[in-house]
Every structure is written in C-alpha cells, then in structure tokens.
PDB file of C-alpha atoms in Angstrom:
ATOM      1  CA  ASP E   1     -57.307 -29.297 120.481  1.00 66.00           C
ATOM      2  CA  ALA E   2     -60.052 -31.846 119.806  1.00 83.00           C
ATOM      3  CA  GLY E   3     -60.937 -30.358 116.451  1.00 95.00           C
ATOM      4  CA  VAL E   4     -64.476 -29.910 115.170  1.00 98.00           C
ATOM      5  CA  ILE E   5     -66.819 -32.401 116.808  1.00 98.00           C
ATOM      6  CA  GLN E   6     -69.964 -33.673 115.121  1.00 98.00           C
ATOM      7  CA  SER E   7     -72.683 -35.977 116.382  1.00 97.00           C
ATOM      8  CA  PRO E   8     -74.062 -38.394 115.602  1.00 98.00           C
ATOM      9  CA  ARG E   9     -71.542 -39.926 113.211  1.00 97.00           C
ATOM     10  CA  HIS E  10     -74.209 -42.044 111.578  1.00 98.00           C
ATOM     11  CA  GLU E  11     -77.960 -41.603 111.462  1.00 98.00           C
ATOM     12  CA  VAL E  12     -80.548 -43.840 109.870  1.00 98.00           C
ATOM     13  CA  THR E  13     -84.117 -42.606 109.916  1.00 97.00           C
ATOM     14  CA  GLU E  14     -87.385 -43.040 108.120  1.00 97.00           C
ATOM     15  CA  MET E  15     -88.901 -40.566 105.722  1.00 97.00           C
ATOM     16  CA  GLY E  16     -90.936 -37.929 107.536  1.00 97.00           C
ATOM     17  CA  GLN E  17     -88.936 -38.040 110.759  1.00 98.00           C
ATOM     18  CA  GLU E  18     -87.105 -35.066 112.210  1.00 98.00           C
ATOM     19  CA  VAL E  19     -83.316 -35.216 112.131  1.00 98.00           C
ATOM     20  CA  THR E  20     -80.985 -33.043 114.213  1.00 98.00           C
ATOM     21  CA  LEU E  21     -77.286 -32.867 113.511  1.00 98.00           C
ATOM     22  CA  ARG E  22     -74.922 -31.283 116.014  1.00 98.00           C
ATOM     23  CA  CYS E  23     -71.612 -29.500 115.780  1.00 98.00           C
ATOM     24  CA  LYS E  24     -69.085 -28.139 118.248  1.00 98.00           C
ATOM     25  CA  PRO E  25     -66.562 -25.863 116.503  1.00 97.00           C
ATOM     26  CA  ILE E  26     -62.953 -25.421 117.517  1.00 96.00           C
ATOM     27  CA  SER E  27     -62.750 -23.162 120.566  1.00 95.00           C
ATOM     28  CA  GLY E  28     -62.079 -19.564 119.603  1.00 92.00           C
ATOM     29  CA  HIS E  29     -63.256 -19.929 116.011  1.00 92.00           C
ATOM     30  CA  ASP E  30     -65.652 -17.199 114.886  1.00 91.00           C
ATOM     31  CA  TYR E  31     -66.992 -18.814 111.717  1.00 93.00           C
ATOM     32  CA  LEU E  32     -69.045 -21.987 111.421  1.00 96.00           C
ATOM     33  CA  PHE E  33     -70.097 -23.660 108.163  1.00 96.00           C
ATOM     34  CA  TRP E  34     -72.517 -26.470 107.316  1.00 98.00           C
ATOM     35  CA  TYR E  35     -71.886 -28.461 104.127  1.00 98.00           C
ATOM     36  CA  ARG E  36     -73.565 -31.420 102.447  1.00 98.00           C
ATOM     37  CA  GLN E  37     -71.665 -33.920 100.289  1.00 97.00           C
ATOM     38  CA  THR E  38     -73.159 -36.330  97.778  1.00 95.00           C
ATOM     39  CA  MET E  39     -71.690 -38.216  94.847  1.00 90.00           C
ATOM     40  CA  MET E  40     -73.903 -36.314  92.409  1.00 89.00           C
ATOM     41  CA  ARG E  41     -73.452 -32.772  93.673  1.00 90.00           C
ATOM     42  CA  GLY E  42     -70.147 -32.873  95.538  1.00 92.00           C
ATOM     43  CA  LEU E  43     -69.568 -30.667  98.578  1.00 96.00           C
ATOM     44  CA  GLU E  44     -72.117 -27.852  98.859  1.00 95.00           C
ATOM     45  CA  LEU E  45     -72.227 -25.013 101.353  1.00 95.00           C
ATOM     46  CA  LEU E  46     -75.603 -24.852 103.070  1.00 97.00           C
ATOM     47  CA  ILE E  47     -75.176 -21.975 105.529  1.00 96.00           C
ATOM     48  CA  TYR E  48     -72.507 -20.192 107.492  1.00 94.00           C
ATOM     49  CA  PHE E  49     -72.389 -18.166 110.705  1.00 95.00           C
ATOM     50  CA  ASN E  50     -70.089 -15.441 111.966  1.00 93.00           C
ATOM     51  CA  ASN E  51     -70.121 -14.789 115.694  1.00 94.00           C
ATOM     52  CA  ASN E  52     -73.270 -16.940 115.997  1.00 96.00           C
ATOM     53  CA  VAL E  53     -75.164 -14.870 113.400  1.00 96.00           C
ATOM     54  CA  PRO E  54     -76.243 -16.500 110.104  1.00 96.00           C
ATOM     55  CA  ILE E  55     -74.502 -14.656 107.259  1.00 93.00           C
ATOM     56  CA  ASP E  56     -75.454 -16.610 104.140  1.00 92.00           C
ATOM     57  CA  ASP E  57     -78.144 -19.291 103.999  1.00 94.00           C
ATOM     58  CA  SER E  58     -78.597 -19.255 100.223  1.00 92.00           C
ATOM     59  CA  GLY E  59     -77.478 -22.882 100.014  1.00 93.00           C
ATOM     60  CA  MET E  60     -80.198 -24.208 102.302  1.00 95.00           C
ATOM     61  CA  PRO E  61     -82.255 -26.361  99.928  1.00 88.00           C
ATOM     62  CA  GLU E  62     -85.720 -25.606 101.249  1.00 86.00           C
ATOM     63  CA  ASP E  63     -87.780 -24.725 104.288  1.00 91.00           C
ATOM     64  CA  ARG E  64     -87.423 -28.237 105.668  1.00 96.00           C
ATOM     65  CA  PHE E  65     -83.846 -27.300 106.591  1.00 97.00           C
ATOM     66  CA  SER E  66     -83.009 -24.967 109.463  1.00 97.00           C
ATOM     67  CA  ALA E  67     -79.810 -24.166 111.338  1.00 98.00           C
ATOM     68  CA  LYS E  68     -79.132 -22.434 114.620  1.00 98.00           C
ATOM     69  CA  MET E  69     -76.127 -21.350 116.599  1.00 98.00           C
ATOM     70  CA  PRO E  70     -77.305 -20.467 120.121  1.00 97.00           C
ATOM     71  CA  ASN E  71     -73.752 -19.903 121.376  1.00 95.00           C
ATOM     72  CA  ALA E  72     -70.141 -19.913 120.199  1.00 95.00           C
ATOM     73  CA  SER E  73     -69.619 -23.588 120.987  1.00 96.00           C
ATOM     74  CA  PHE E  74     -72.694 -25.252 119.529  1.00 97.00           C
ATOM     75  CA  SER E  75     -74.702 -25.388 116.323  1.00 98.00           C
ATOM     76  CA  THR E  76     -77.505 -27.593 115.023  1.00 98.00           C
ATOM     77  CA  LEU E  77     -78.793 -28.423 111.560  1.00 98.00           C
ATOM     78  CA  LYS E  78     -82.347 -29.708 111.554  1.00 98.00           C
ATOM     79  CA  ILE E  79     -84.285 -31.408 108.792  1.00 98.00           C
ATOM     80  CA  GLN E  80     -88.039 -31.691 109.301  1.00 97.00           C
ATOM     81  CA  PRO E  81     -89.554 -33.672 107.699  1.00 96.00           C
ATOM     82  CA  SER E  82     -86.711 -35.700 106.232  1.00 97.00           C
ATOM     83  CA  GLU E  83     -86.857 -37.210 102.742  1.00 97.00           C
ATOM     84  CA  PRO E  84     -84.761 -39.922 101.038  1.00 97.00           C
ATOM     85  CA  ARG E  85     -83.073 -37.287  98.836  1.00 96.00           C
ATOM     86  CA  ASP E  86     -81.605 -35.739 101.999  1.00 97.00           C
ATOM     87  CA  SER E  87     -79.347 -38.784 102.364  1.00 98.00           C
ATOM     88  CA  ALA E  88     -75.785 -37.472 102.305  1.00 98.00           C
ATOM     89  CA  VAL E  89     -72.769 -36.769 104.481  1.00 98.00           C
ATOM     90  CA  TYR E  90     -73.152 -33.510 106.376  1.00 98.00           C
ATOM     91  CA  PHE E  91     -69.985 -31.698 107.407  1.00 98.00           C
ATOM     92  CA  CYS E  92     -69.476 -28.894 109.850  1.00 98.00           C
ATOM     93  CA  ALA E  93     -66.386 -26.690 109.544  1.00 97.00           C
ATOM     94  CA  SER E  94     -65.024 -23.740 111.488  1.00 95.00           C
ATOM     95  CA  SER E  95     -62.423 -21.032 110.997  1.00 92.00           C
ATOM     96  CA  THR E  96     -60.901 -18.171 112.981  1.00 88.00           C
ATOM     97  CA  GLY E  97     -61.423 -14.477 112.448  1.00 70.00           C
ATOM     98  CA  THR E  98     -57.713 -13.944 111.783  1.00 67.00           C
ATOM     99  CA  ASP E  99     -56.804 -16.927 109.590  1.00 61.00           C
ATOM    100  CA  GLN E 100     -60.323 -16.918 108.314  1.00 64.00           C
ATOM    101  CA  GLU E 101     -59.783 -18.499 104.965  1.00 82.00           C
ATOM    102  CA  THR E 102     -58.643 -21.881 106.293  1.00 90.00           C
ATOM    103  CA  GLN E 103     -61.587 -24.069 107.202  1.00 94.00           C
ATOM    104  CA  TYR E 104     -61.257 -26.996 109.592  1.00 95.00           C
ATOM    105  CA  PHE E 105     -63.732 -29.774 108.932  1.00 97.00           C
ATOM    106  CA  GLY E 106     -65.329 -32.225 111.312  1.00 98.00           C
ATOM    107  CA  PRO E 107     -65.606 -35.955 110.557  1.00 97.00           C
ATOM    108  CA  GLY E 108     -69.108 -35.606 109.176  1.00 98.00           C
ATOM    109  CA  THR E 109     -72.485 -37.190 109.878  1.00 98.00           C
ATOM    110  CA  ARG E 110     -73.580 -39.851 107.428  1.00 98.00           C
ATOM    111  CA  LEU E 111     -77.364 -39.584 107.089  1.00 98.00           C
ATOM    112  CA  LEU E 112     -79.538 -42.231 105.477  1.00 98.00           C
ATOM    113  CA  VAL E 113     -83.243 -41.534 105.104  1.00 98.00           C
ATOM    114  CA  LEU E 114     -85.255 -44.627 104.198  1.00 97.00           C
TER     115      LEU E 114
ATOM    116  CA  SER O   1     -73.506 -20.518  84.375  1.00 75.00           C
ATOM    117  CA  GLN O   2     -70.912 -20.803  87.105  1.00 79.00           C
ATOM    118  CA  LYS O   3     -68.869 -23.976  87.161  1.00 88.00           C
ATOM    119  CA  ILE O   4     -65.822 -25.436  88.854  1.00 93.00           C
ATOM    120  CA  GLU O   5     -64.462 -28.454  87.041  1.00 93.00           C
ATOM    121  CA  GLN O   6     -61.971 -31.029  88.163  1.00 94.00           C
ATOM    122  CA  ASN O   7     -61.085 -34.171  86.294  1.00 85.00           C
ATOM    123  CA  SER O   8     -63.762 -36.617  87.367  1.00 78.00           C
ATOM    124  CA  GLU O   9     -61.705 -39.608  86.313  1.00 86.00           C
ATOM    125  CA  ALA O  10     -59.231 -41.031  88.791  1.00 92.00           C
ATOM    126  CA  LEU O  11     -55.578 -40.264  88.222  1.00 95.00           C
ATOM    127  CA  ASN O  12     -53.243 -43.252  88.604  1.00 96.00           C
ATOM    128  CA  ILE O  13     -49.507 -42.601  88.753  1.00 96.00           C
ATOM    129  CA  GLN O  14     -46.384 -44.425  89.761  1.00 97.00           C
ATOM    130  CA  GLU O  15     -44.592 -43.725  93.018  1.00 97.00           C
ATOM    131  CA  GLY O  16     -41.891 -41.096  92.618  1.00 97.00           C
ATOM    132  CA  LYS O  17     -43.578 -39.342  89.685  1.00 97.00           C
ATOM    133  CA  THR O  18     -45.192 -35.907  89.783  1.00 97.00           C
ATOM    134  CA  ALA O  19     -48.965 -35.817  89.979  1.00 97.00           C
ATOM    135  CA  THR O  20     -50.684 -32.835  88.353  1.00 97.00           C
ATOM    136  CA  LEU O  21     -54.325 -32.078  89.085  1.00 97.00           C
ATOM    137  CA  THR O  22     -56.373 -29.434  87.308  1.00 97.00           C
ATOM    138  CA  CYS O  23     -59.091 -27.087  88.480  1.00 97.00           C
ATOM    139  CA  ASN O  24     -60.905 -24.966  85.875  1.00 96.00           C
ATOM    140  CA  TYR O  25     -63.631 -22.486  86.604  1.00 95.00           C
ATOM    141  CA  THR O  26     -65.999 -20.224  84.688  1.00 91.00           C
ATOM    142  CA  ASN O  27     -67.885 -17.069  85.597  1.00 88.00           C
ATOM    143  CA  TYR O  28     -66.149 -16.589  88.936  1.00 89.00           C
ATOM    144  CA  SER O  29     -63.585 -13.999  90.016  1.00 87.00           C
ATOM    145  CA  PRO O  30     -62.236 -15.505  93.232  1.00 89.00           C
ATOM    146  CA  ALA O  31     -60.039 -13.514  95.569  1.00 88.00           C
ATOM    147  CA  TYR O  32     -58.306 -16.775  96.436  1.00 91.00           C
ATOM    148  CA  LEU O  33     -58.340 -20.483  95.705  1.00 93.00           C
ATOM    149  CA  GLN O  34     -57.639 -23.374  98.039  1.00 95.00           C
ATOM    150  CA  TRP O  35     -56.782 -27.048  97.747  1.00 97.00           C
ATOM    151  CA  TYR O  36     -58.009 -29.644 100.214  1.00 98.00           C
ATOM    152  CA  ARG O  37     -57.308 -33.335 100.651  1.00 98.00           C
ATOM    153  CA  GLN O  38     -60.078 -35.773 101.578  1.00 98.00           C
ATOM    154  CA  ASP O  39     -59.565 -39.363 102.682  1.00 97.00           C
ATOM    155  CA  PRO O  40     -62.454 -41.887 102.645  1.00 95.00           C
ATOM    156  CA  GLY O  41     -64.819 -41.413 105.570  1.00 94.00           C
ATOM    157  CA  ARG O  42     -63.167 -38.180 106.683  1.00 96.00           C
ATOM    158  CA  GLY O  43     -63.654 -34.462 106.280  1.00 97.00           C
ATOM    159  CA  PRO O  44     -61.519 -32.394 103.900  1.00 98.00           C
ATOM    160  CA  VAL O  45     -58.173 -31.139 105.201  1.00 97.00           C
ATOM    161  CA  PHE O  46     -56.740 -27.796 104.085  1.00 96.00           C
ATOM    162  CA  LEU O  47     -53.472 -27.951 102.132  1.00 97.00           C
ATOM    163  CA  LEU O  48     -52.713 -24.666 100.375  1.00 95.00           C
ATOM    164  CA  LEU O  49     -54.180 -21.258  99.619  1.00 94.00           C
ATOM    165  CA  ILE O  50     -53.179 -19.044  96.698  1.00 94.00           C
ATOM    166  CA  ARG O  51     -54.436 -15.494  96.182  1.00 92.00           C
ATOM    167  CA  GLU O  52     -55.484 -13.870  92.898  1.00 90.00           C
ATOM    168  CA  ASN O  53     -52.295 -11.778  92.764  1.00 92.00           C
ATOM    169  CA  GLU O  54     -50.021 -14.805  93.285  1.00 93.00           C
ATOM    170  CA  LYS O  55     -48.812 -17.006  90.462  1.00 91.00           C
ATOM    171  CA  GLU O  56     -47.361 -19.880  92.444  1.00 96.00           C
ATOM    172  CA  LYS O  57     -47.220 -21.222  95.987  1.00 96.00           C
ATOM    173  CA  ARG O  58     -45.135 -24.059  97.401  1.00 97.00           C
ATOM    174  CA  LYS O  59     -45.251 -26.142 100.541  1.00 95.00           C
ATOM    175  CA  GLU O  60     -42.857 -29.057 100.860  1.00 96.00           C
ATOM    176  CA  ARG O  61     -43.658 -31.418  97.952  1.00 98.00           C
ATOM    177  CA  LEU O  62     -46.764 -29.454  96.975  1.00 98.00           C
ATOM    178  CA  LYS O  63     -46.977 -26.677  94.423  1.00 98.00           C
ATOM    179  CA  VAL O  64     -50.026 -24.790  93.235  1.00 98.00           C
ATOM    180  CA  THR O  65     -50.333 -22.301  90.387  1.00 97.00           C
ATOM    181  CA  PHE O  66     -53.138 -19.869  89.706  1.00 96.00           C
ATOM    182  CA  ASP O  67     -53.812 -18.312  86.308  1.00 94.00           C
ATOM    183  CA  THR O  68     -56.710 -15.859  86.550  1.00 92.00           C
ATOM    184  CA  THR O  69     -56.634 -15.245  82.793  1.00 93.00           C
ATOM    185  CA  LEU O  70     -57.042 -18.918  81.950  1.00 94.00           C
ATOM    186  CA  LYS O  71     -59.250 -19.361  85.028  1.00 94.00           C
ATOM    187  CA  GLN O  72     -57.260 -22.384  86.021  1.00 96.00           C
ATOM    188  CA  SER O  73     -55.266 -23.746  88.938  1.00 96.00           C
ATOM    189  CA  LEU O  74     -52.802 -26.607  88.749  1.00 97.00           C
ATOM    190  CA  PHE O  75     -51.870 -28.649  91.800  1.00 98.00           C
ATOM    191  CA  HIS O  76     -48.637 -30.629  91.727  1.00 98.00           C
ATOM    192  CA  ILE O  77     -47.345 -33.290  94.090  1.00 98.00           C
ATOM    193  CA  THR O  78     -43.695 -34.092  93.404  1.00 98.00           C
ATOM    194  CA  ALA O  79     -42.013 -37.374  94.365  1.00 98.00           C
ATOM    195  CA  SER O  80     -45.450 -38.861  94.965  1.00 97.00           C
ATOM    196  CA  GLN O  81     -45.938 -41.616  97.539  1.00 97.00           C
ATOM    197  CA  PRO O  82     -48.714 -44.175  98.103  1.00 97.00           C
ATOM    198  CA  ALA O  83     -49.684 -42.136 101.196  1.00 97.00           C
ATOM    199  CA  ASP O  84     -50.626 -39.278  98.842  1.00 98.00           C
ATOM    200  CA  SER O  85     -53.525 -41.388  97.523  1.00 98.00           C
ATOM    201  CA  ALA O  86     -56.713 -39.473  98.295  1.00 98.00           C
ATOM    202  CA  THR O  87     -59.303 -37.208  96.704  1.00 97.00           C
ATOM    203  CA  TYR O  88     -58.164 -33.631  96.141  1.00 98.00           C
ATOM    204  CA  LEU O  89     -60.675 -30.794  96.078  1.00 97.00           C
ATOM    205  CA  CYS O  90     -60.200 -27.268  94.833  1.00 97.00           C
ATOM    206  CA  ALA O  91     -62.294 -24.527  96.410  1.00 95.00           C
ATOM    207  CA  LEU O  92     -62.882 -20.957  95.258  1.00 94.00           C
ATOM    208  CA  ASN O  93     -63.778 -17.973  97.366  1.00 89.00           C
ATOM    209  CA  THR O  94     -67.043 -17.101  95.654  1.00 84.00           C
ATOM    210  CA  GLY O  95     -68.693 -14.622  97.946  1.00 76.00           C
ATOM    211  CA  GLY O  96     -68.246 -12.171 100.743  1.00 68.00           C
ATOM    212  CA  GLY O  97     -66.339 -13.294 103.766  1.00 69.00           C
ATOM    213  CA  ASN O  98     -65.292 -16.903 103.720  1.00 78.00           C
ATOM    214  CA  LYS O  99     -67.779 -18.398 101.304  1.00 86.00           C
ATOM    215  CA  LEU O 100     -66.196 -21.301  99.424  1.00 91.00           C
ATOM    216  CA  THR O 101     -67.507 -23.238  96.448  1.00 93.00           C
ATOM    217  CA  PHE O 102     -65.886 -26.636  95.957  1.00 95.00           C
ATOM    218  CA  GLY O 103     -65.103 -28.627  92.853  1.00 94.00           C
ATOM    219  CA  THR O 104     -66.188 -32.262  92.746  1.00 91.00           C
ATOM    220  CA  GLY O 105     -62.652 -33.491  93.352  1.00 95.00           C
ATOM    221  CA  THR O 106     -60.136 -35.738  91.637  1.00 96.00           C
ATOM    222  CA  GLN O 107     -59.181 -39.108  93.072  1.00 96.00           C
ATOM    223  CA  LEU O 108     -55.447 -39.726  93.008  1.00 97.00           C
ATOM    224  CA  LYS O 109     -53.969 -43.197  93.332  1.00 97.00           C
ATOM    225  CA  VAL O 110     -50.207 -43.583  93.684  1.00 97.00           C
ATOM    226  CA  GLU O 111     -49.034 -47.090  92.914  1.00 96.00           C
ATOM    227  CA  LEU O 112     -45.827 -48.817  93.951  1.00 91.00           C
TER     228      LEU O 112
END
C-alpha cells in the first residue's frame, strides 16, 4: 500500500492568498484526520471525518480554515485568506473502522506564508 | 486546564542503555494512550497502544506502562541503538471516537 499521500509537500505563498492542501487516505480507511504541527504548539488536531462526514471540527482555528471530504479517497484543507501565523507542517492521517485507534500519518505539507 | 506534558529537553543516552520517557497529563480520563515515533521531516509512526485497564504493554525492545492514578505513562526502550534516535510523542484519547491529543514530544539521542 502507498500509505497516506499528501500534496503538495511544500508550499510557499504570500499573505492573503488561498492555500489548498490535499490528502488521499489509505484505501479502505474510514477515518481521516487533519493535524497542524508547530514548534510552539506541537501537533494539534484540526478536524476529523468518519465515512466522509465531519465529526469534530473544534480544532479548526477560525473561519479562514475549511475542510472537505467529497469521497472516501480524497480530502482537502483550505485556508483563505492565509496569514503568516498559519505557517506550519500540516499532516493528514487515516485509520480503519476496525483497528480504529491506530492512525497512519502522511508525510506532511510544509506551508510557509510570507 | 487540560495538559499533556513530556520532557521538553532532549534525552541523551549511551548505546545499550535503557531510555525512559515520561508522559504526564492532567484533567483527562483517556480510554487509551499511544506512543508514536517521529523522525525529522516525516509524519509520526504508531508504536504502541495501552488501554486504561492495562498496566503494562511490551513489543520487542519497547515497554510502556500506564498509571491512571498518577496520570502518567512511562515509555522504555531497552538495549537502545543509535537508530532509536528520534522524537517520541505520547497521545491520549481525549474525546469520542478516535480523537487524540498529543504531547509536545521528547527528543531522544542515542550515542555510540
């Protein structure tokens, strides 16, 4: 299996621009998670989906952030407009419905907002 | 307030020794706790899970303990090797379903 796939791996953008991060979970996994990691705050859960439905978005920092999962094999995290404080590494993770506690992480997208 | 604390200072040990990492938490009652390993530039990788009714779990050279009274987990790597050098994160199940809250991690460096 290819594992969780994220794109792009690196993104540099200017403040005010829209940023879209993409994730393809492991085939057959029912849960998908978006995390953000910074030196100051560590790894934080932003939102997670079960069977394409958002279950908990309490970690989404503000209305500038939105996430969608139109089908079982694709999810996006969008930031509009982006700000320098959004600079971080964004991880996507997935897990199965049976072994649901174990989360499998993608390689992350390193975002820099200038 | 709710907190998960791991030793923020790096842990340096000699090859062959046992490394012990600590995870303390307050104001949570997790159903389970997990440990992950993270290498630079990569995503975390799952290592072990221990449930609230378990005291100890082992996997090869890894051992984790879970004391719900002390609100603490200890993670041990025996016969440590330079390849064990990485950042280790503890994660608590802090909500319904699979919600995890992570500690900030401890960097382990195993020297020859």
